[in-house]
Amino acid sequence: MRILSFETATYSGGVGLLTEDTAVFAGPFDSRSSSREVLTAANRLLAENDYTLSDIDLVAVSTGPGLFTGVRIGMAIAQTLAFSGGSKPQLTGVSTLEAVAMLALDTQSDLQAGDAIVSVTDARRGEVYAALFEVVQGKDALELQRISEDIVARPELIAGLLAKHPTDHRALWLTGDGALRYQDVMPPSFGPHVRLIEATQKPLPLAVAEIGRRQMLAGKTVQPGALRPHYVRRPDARPALLTPSATEIA
């Protein structure tokens, strides 16, 4: 399977190309990058690896939550490519916070089944986006299971929720640029079971591609016109971080 991925919802975004024997990345892009710059990088990535759009089976794109302009740019490019290719490539949207958690899962060898991952990304204006995932044992490898909806809140609120979180999980891992930026209010000092992932070696667009691959195998692709951005509203009185999600996201 050949997957072209776009992640423009965060400050560490870019374009990825994932195949059976290739995993390459172009970026990161400046948050002010235009759609032309992103598309140029994608075309260059394909050309450098001797592919054209007709060779691509799937376009996977990060749909947020994240930078509003970045989300729109990535989605517009992905939709255009899927439209122009007819029945191929197919298209799927990927949760940005799930991609951040997948990046941690792919790069942290200490993670085990029963751990939890909290994805925290910078929402600007002194706020963060956050979501909670559990690491579970799949048929052949560890997988993610979403156990909360996405929320946007001040980092102090997230820290308060984490401090009160039940210690049912073996370890609680914080990851993402929001966790790093606000680590002074979200430190691992809540207890030995809370750990901060300070860096990951794998580019985020490749995590988007990996989730996209799994979604395509599960039949979770969409028509270009049905792709929707995921913008998160402020949480209600009861924060959603500890509220089970209504639907499972693969």
mmCIF file of C-alpha atoms in Angstrom:
data_model
loop_
_atom_site.group_PDB
_atom_site.id
_atom_site.type_symbol
_atom_site.label_atom_id
_atom_site.label_comp_id
_atom_site.label_asym_id
_atom_site.label_seq_id
_atom_site.Cartn_x
_atom_site.Cartn_y
_atom_site.Cartn_z
ATOM 1 C CA MET A 1 0.000 0.000 0.000
ATOM 2 C CA ARG A 2 1.297 3.465 -0.946
ATOM 3 C CA ILE A 3 0.147 6.336 1.241
ATOM 4 C CA LEU A 4 0.673 10.066 0.842
ATOM 5 C CA SER A 5 -0.034 11.911 4.097
ATOM 6 C CA PHE A 6 -0.502 15.541 5.088
ATOM 7 C CA GLU A 7 -0.148 16.951 8.592
ATOM 8 C CA THR A 8 -0.570 20.731 8.633
ATOM 9 C CA ALA A 9 -2.582 21.097 11.849
ATOM 10 C CA THR A 10 0.465 21.465 14.119
ATOM 11 C CA TYR A 11 3.781 23.309 14.141
ATOM 12 C CA SER A 12 5.646 20.063 13.344
ATOM 13 C CA GLY A 13 3.677 19.166 10.246
ATOM 14 C CA GLY A 14 4.737 18.190 6.765
ATOM 15 C CA VAL A 15 4.143 15.626 4.040
ATOM 16 C CA GLY A 16 4.858 11.916 4.372
ATOM 17 C CA LEU A 17 5.168 9.004 1.963
ATOM 18 C CA LEU A 18 4.716 5.509 3.364
ATOM 19 C CA THR A 19 5.014 2.315 1.301
ATOM 20 C CA GLU A 20 6.072 -1.258 1.953
ATOM 21 C CA ASP A 21 9.725 -0.242 1.662
ATOM 22 C CA THR A 22 9.724 3.558 1.985
ATOM 23 C CA ALA A 23 9.066 5.987 4.837
ATOM 24 C CA VAL A 24 10.108 9.520 3.899
ATOM 25 C CA PHE A 25 9.105 12.982 5.021
ATOM 26 C CA ALA A 26 9.205 16.598 3.805
ATOM 27 C CA GLY A 27 8.979 19.416 6.341
ATOM 28 C CA PRO A 28 8.353 20.692 8.903
ATOM 29 C CA PHE A 29 6.486 23.617 7.424
ATOM 30 C CA ASP A 30 6.208 27.072 8.880
ATOM 31 C CA SER A 31 2.731 27.693 10.306
ATOM 32 C CA ARG A 32 2.317 30.402 7.630
ATOM 33 C CA SER A 33 3.066 28.050 4.734
ATOM 34 C CA SER A 34 0.704 28.311 1.800
ATOM 35 C CA SER A 35 -1.142 25.499 0.080
ATOM 36 C CA ARG A 36 1.193 25.955 -2.903
ATOM 37 C CA GLU A 37 4.263 25.313 -0.724
ATOM 38 C CA VAL A 38 2.721 22.172 0.770
ATOM 39 C CA LEU A 39 1.606 20.835 -2.615
ATOM 40 C CA THR A 40 5.027 21.588 -4.105
ATOM 41 C CA ALA A 41 6.657 19.595 -1.305
ATOM 42 C CA ALA A 42 4.275 16.678 -1.945
ATOM 43 C CA ASN A 43 5.004 16.673 -5.680
ATOM 44 C CA ARG A 44 8.734 16.804 -4.977
ATOM 45 C CA LEU A 45 8.477 13.928 -2.501
ATOM 46 C CA LEU A 46 6.678 11.794 -5.083
ATOM 47 C CA ALA A 47 9.116 12.666 -7.851
ATOM 48 C CA GLU A 48 12.189 11.960 -5.715
ATOM 49 C CA ASN A 49 10.844 8.472 -5.061
ATOM 50 C CA ASP A 50 9.759 7.784 -8.659
ATOM 51 C CA TYR A 51 6.019 7.929 -7.972
ATOM 52 C CA THR A 52 3.131 9.864 -9.452
ATOM 53 C CA LEU A 53 -0.307 10.433 -7.965
ATOM 54 C CA SER A 54 -1.658 7.480 -9.967
ATOM 55 C CA ASP A 55 0.666 5.206 -7.962
ATOM 56 C CA ILE A 56 -0.818 6.299 -4.622
ATOM 57 C CA ASP A 57 -3.505 4.133 -3.012
ATOM 58 C CA LEU A 58 -4.475 6.450 -0.155
ATOM 59 C CA VAL A 59 -4.249 10.098 0.832
ATOM 60 C CA ALA A 60 -4.383 10.513 4.615
ATOM 61 C CA VAL A 61 -4.789 13.956 6.142
ATOM 62 C CA SER A 62 -4.806 15.288 9.678
ATOM 63 C CA THR A 63 -8.219 16.868 10.313
ATOM 64 C CA GLY A 64 -7.561 18.547 13.669
ATOM 65 C CA PRO A 65 -7.948 19.787 16.215
ATOM 66 C CA GLY A 66 -5.148 22.189 15.478
ATOM 67 C CA LEU A 67 -4.214 25.361 13.644
ATOM 68 C CA PHE A 68 -7.381 26.400 11.816
ATOM 69 C CA THR A 69 -5.615 27.631 8.682
ATOM 70 C CA GLY A 70 -3.308 24.616 8.632
ATOM 71 C CA VAL A 71 -6.212 22.175 8.936
ATOM 72 C CA ARG A 72 -8.004 23.842 6.036
ATOM 73 C CA ILE A 73 -4.894 23.842 3.842
ATOM 74 C CA GLY A 74 -4.163 20.154 4.389
ATOM 75 C CA MET A 75 -7.759 19.102 3.856
ATOM 76 C CA ALA A 76 -8.174 21.190 0.703
ATOM 77 C CA ILE A 77 -5.062 19.630 -0.845
ATOM 78 C CA ALA A 78 -6.086 16.092 0.144
ATOM 79 C CA GLN A 79 -9.590 16.568 -1.243
ATOM 80 C CA THR A 80 -8.243 17.989 -4.501
ATOM 81 C CA LEU A 81 -5.865 15.059 -4.984
ATOM 82 C CA ALA A 82 -8.609 12.528 -4.234
ATOM 83 C CA PHE A 83 -11.020 14.271 -6.632
ATOM 84 C CA SER A 84 -8.461 14.479 -9.436
ATOM 85 C CA GLY A 85 -7.529 10.812 -9.195
ATOM 86 C CA GLY A 86 -11.033 9.415 -9.622
ATOM 87 C CA SER A 87 -11.396 6.105 -7.755
ATOM 88 C CA LYS A 88 -7.726 6.180 -6.788
ATOM 89 C CA PRO A 89 -6.307 7.356 -4.451
ATOM 90 C CA GLN A 90 -8.828 6.856 -1.680
ATOM 91 C CA LEU A 91 -9.105 9.386 1.148
ATOM 92 C CA THR A 92 -9.243 9.222 4.937
ATOM 93 C CA GLY A 93 -9.160 11.802 7.709
ATOM 94 C CA VAL A 94 -7.035 11.245 10.812
ATOM 95 C CA SER A 95 -7.389 12.770 14.264
ATOM 96 C CA THR A 96 -4.399 14.998 14.981
ATOM 97 C CA LEU A 97 -4.319 14.007 18.655
ATOM 98 C CA GLU A 98 -4.489 10.332 17.751
ATOM 99 C CA ALA A 99 -1.537 10.817 15.399
ATOM 100 C CA VAL A 100 0.444 12.407 18.246
ATOM 101 C CA ALA A 101 -0.372 9.403 20.441
ATOM 102 C CA MET A 102 0.565 6.988 17.634
ATOM 103 C CA LEU A 103 3.910 8.749 17.302
ATOM 104 C CA ALA A 104 4.566 8.062 20.980
ATOM 105 C CA LEU A 105 3.459 4.451 20.607
ATOM 106 C CA ASP A 106 5.804 3.921 17.649
ATOM 107 C CA THR A 107 8.864 5.513 19.245
ATOM 108 C CA GLN A 108 8.719 4.692 22.971
ATOM 109 C CA SER A 109 9.960 1.175 23.613
ATOM 110 C CA ASP A 110 8.976 1.368 27.294
ATOM 111 C CA LEU A 111 5.255 1.627 26.533
ATOM 112 C CA GLN A 112 3.263 -1.460 27.460
ATOM 113 C CA ALA A 113 -0.310 -2.660 27.282
ATOM 114 C CA GLY A 114 -2.250 -1.038 30.099
ATOM 115 C CA ASP A 115 -0.428 2.293 29.839
ATOM 116 C CA ALA A 116 -2.277 5.491 28.948
ATOM 117 C CA ILE A 117 -1.141 8.258 26.598
ATOM 118 C CA VAL A 118 -2.315 11.846 26.939
ATOM 119 C CA SER A 119 -1.850 13.787 23.710
ATOM 120 C CA VAL A 120 -1.436 17.499 24.403
ATOM 121 C CA THR A 121 -0.909 19.973 21.551
ATOM 122 C CA ASP A 122 -0.541 23.737 21.602
ATOM 123 C CA ALA A 123 -3.846 25.486 20.830
ATOM 124 C CA ARG A 124 -2.292 28.959 21.239
ATOM 125 C CA ARG A 125 -3.782 31.748 23.360
ATOM 126 C CA GLY A 126 -2.633 29.931 26.478
ATOM 127 C CA GLU A 127 -4.682 26.791 25.785
ATOM 128 C CA VAL A 128 -4.044 23.206 24.698
ATOM 129 C CA TYR A 129 -5.919 20.450 22.923
ATOM 130 C CA ALA A 130 -5.914 17.146 24.764
ATOM 131 C CA ALA A 131 -7.208 13.569 24.499
ATOM 132 C CA LEU A 132 -6.643 10.350 26.414
ATOM 133 C CA PHE A 133 -5.795 6.965 24.849
ATOM 134 C CA GLU A 134 -5.113 3.533 26.296
ATOM 135 C CA VAL A 135 -2.422 1.204 24.975
ATOM 136 C CA VAL A 136 -3.907 -2.225 24.269
ATOM 137 C CA GLN A 137 -2.488 -5.448 22.893
ATOM 138 C CA GLY A 138 -3.596 -6.052 19.326
ATOM 139 C CA LYS A 139 -3.265 -9.229 17.303
ATOM 140 C CA ASP A 140 0.306 -8.529 16.228
ATOM 141 C CA ALA A 141 1.325 -5.308 17.985
ATOM 142 C CA LEU A 142 0.312 -2.679 20.514
ATOM 143 C CA GLU A 143 -2.593 -0.483 19.458
ATOM 144 C CA LEU A 144 -4.391 2.644 20.662
ATOM 145 C CA GLN A 145 -7.873 2.716 22.091
ATOM 146 C CA ARG A 146 -9.474 6.118 22.499
ATOM 147 C CA ILE A 147 -11.011 6.615 25.949
ATOM 148 C CA SER A 148 -11.900 10.307 25.808
ATOM 149 C CA GLU A 149 -13.119 12.937 23.421
ATOM 150 C CA ASP A 150 -10.880 15.856 22.443
ATOM 151 C CA ILE A 151 -11.073 19.001 24.546
ATOM 152 C CA VAL A 152 -9.544 22.470 24.509
ATOM 153 C CA ALA A 153 -8.665 24.004 27.863
ATOM 154 C CA ARG A 154 -6.005 25.863 29.775
ATOM 155 C CA PRO A 155 -3.061 23.605 30.673
ATOM 156 C CA GLU A 156 -3.766 24.087 34.384
ATOM 157 C CA LEU A 157 -7.144 22.398 33.925
ATOM 158 C CA ILE A 158 -5.546 19.460 32.127
ATOM 159 C CA ALA A 159 -2.985 19.201 34.923
ATOM 160 C CA GLY A 160 -5.781 19.153 37.500
ATOM 161 C CA LEU A 161 -7.574 16.374 35.651
ATOM 162 C CA LEU A 162 -4.389 14.337 35.425
ATOM 163 C CA ALA A 163 -3.695 14.789 39.126
ATOM 164 C CA LYS A 164 -7.134 13.315 39.883
ATOM 165 C CA HIS A 165 -6.977 10.600 37.224
ATOM 166 C CA PRO A 166 -7.380 7.074 38.606
ATOM 167 C CA THR A 167 -4.122 5.146 38.696
ATOM 168 C CA ASP A 168 -5.631 2.100 36.990
ATOM 169 C CA HIS A 169 -3.053 2.390 34.218
ATOM 170 C CA ARG A 170 0.460 1.097 34.652
ATOM 171 C CA ALA A 171 1.892 4.435 33.503
ATOM 172 C CA LEU A 172 0.498 7.727 32.188
ATOM 173 C CA TRP A 173 2.543 9.249 29.352
ATOM 174 C CA LEU A 174 2.277 12.918 28.327
ATOM 175 C CA THR A 175 3.231 13.718 24.737
ATOM 176 C CA GLY A 176 2.951 16.543 22.228
ATOM 177 C CA ASP A 177 4.207 20.092 21.846
ATOM 178 C CA GLY A 178 1.624 21.331 24.338
ATOM 179 C CA ALA A 179 2.930 18.975 27.022
ATOM 180 C CA LEU A 180 6.456 20.245 26.379
ATOM 181 C CA ARG A 181 5.534 23.927 26.265
ATOM 182 C CA TYR A 182 3.555 23.774 29.511
ATOM 183 C CA GLN A 183 5.582 21.169 31.355
ATOM 184 C CA ASP A 184 6.028 23.629 34.212
ATOM 185 C CA VAL A 185 2.343 23.124 35.067
ATOM 186 C CA MET A 186 2.122 19.524 33.828
ATOM 187 C CA PRO A 187 5.282 17.915 35.236
ATOM 188 C CA PRO A 188 5.777 14.237 36.060
ATOM 189 C CA SER A 189 5.710 15.257 39.718
ATOM 190 C CA PHE A 190 2.137 14.002 40.110
ATOM 191 C CA GLY A 191 3.662 10.623 40.862
ATOM 192 C CA PRO A 192 6.078 8.022 39.493
ATOM 193 C CA HIS A 193 3.400 6.709 37.121
ATOM 194 C CA VAL A 194 3.307 10.007 35.134
ATOM 195 C CA ARG A 195 6.013 10.442 32.501
ATOM 196 C CA LEU A 196 6.801 13.167 29.968
ATOM 197 C CA ILE A 197 7.934 12.223 26.460
ATOM 198 C CA GLU A 198 10.435 14.945 25.642
ATOM 199 C CA ALA A 199 11.150 14.087 22.012
ATOM 200 C CA THR A 200 10.202 11.662 19.259
ATOM 201 C CA GLN A 201 12.372 10.747 16.291
ATOM 202 C CA LYS A 202 9.636 9.872 13.809
ATOM 203 C CA PRO A 203 7.947 12.719 11.856
ATOM 204 C CA LEU A 204 4.263 13.247 12.648
ATOM 205 C CA PRO A 205 3.063 12.885 9.006
ATOM 206 C CA LEU A 206 4.270 9.272 9.043
ATOM 207 C CA ALA A 207 2.085 8.604 12.091
ATOM 208 C CA VAL A 208 -0.828 10.083 10.119
ATOM 209 C CA ALA A 209 0.038 7.709 7.283
ATOM 210 C CA GLU A 210 0.152 4.694 9.614
ATOM 211 C CA ILE A 211 -3.252 5.465 11.112
ATOM 212 C CA GLY A 212 -4.572 6.077 7.609
ATOM 213 C CA ARG A 213 -3.290 2.652 6.543
ATOM 214 C CA ARG A 214 -5.141 0.981 9.401
ATOM 215 C CA GLN A 215 -8.317 2.913 8.668
ATOM 216 C CA MET A 216 -8.223 1.963 4.998
ATOM 217 C CA LEU A 217 -7.792 -1.714 5.882
ATOM 218 C CA ALA A 218 -10.827 -1.344 8.153
ATOM 219 C CA GLY A 219 -12.832 0.214 5.315
ATOM 220 C CA LYS A 220 -12.836 3.674 6.903
ATOM 221 C CA THR A 221 -12.334 5.882 3.863
ATOM 222 C CA VAL A 222 -14.524 8.792 2.764
ATOM 223 C CA GLN A 223 -15.544 10.595 -0.378
ATOM 224 C CA PRO A 224 -13.735 13.938 -0.768
ATOM 225 C CA GLY A 225 -16.923 15.918 -0.229
ATOM 226 C CA ALA A 226 -17.626 14.085 3.034
ATOM 227 C CA LEU A 227 -14.299 14.935 4.687
ATOM 228 C CA ARG A 228 -14.829 17.278 7.642
ATOM 229 C CA PRO A 229 -12.454 19.242 9.893
ATOM 230 C CA HIS A 230 -12.508 18.559 13.612
ATOM 231 C CA TYR A 231 -12.788 21.850 15.488
ATOM 232 C CA VAL A 232 -13.115 21.501 19.254
ATOM 233 C CA ARG A 233 -15.368 23.772 21.278
ATOM 234 C CA ARG A 234 -14.674 24.686 24.883
ATOM 235 C CA PRO A 235 -15.525 21.934 27.373
ATOM 236 C CA ASP A 236 -18.762 22.033 29.330
ATOM 237 C CA ALA A 237 -18.857 22.149 33.116
ATOM 238 C CA ARG A 238 -17.868 18.483 33.201
ATOM 239 C CA PRO A 239 -14.562 18.216 31.278
ATOM 240 C CA ALA A 240 -14.683 15.592 28.562
ATOM 241 C CA LEU A 241 -11.155 14.302 29.121
ATOM 242 C CA LEU A 242 -12.454 11.730 31.576
ATOM 243 C CA THR A 243 -15.705 11.077 29.698
ATOM 244 C CA PRO A 244 -15.775 7.964 27.456
ATOM 245 C CA SER A 245 -16.147 8.705 23.762
ATOM 246 C CA ALA A 246 -19.401 8.000 22.020
ATOM 247 C CA THR A 247 -17.723 6.237 19.113
ATOM 248 C CA GLU A 248 -14.509 4.302 18.791
ATOM 249 C CA ILE A 249 -11.847 5.782 16.593
ATOM 250 C CA ALA A 250 -9.471 3.249 15.085
#
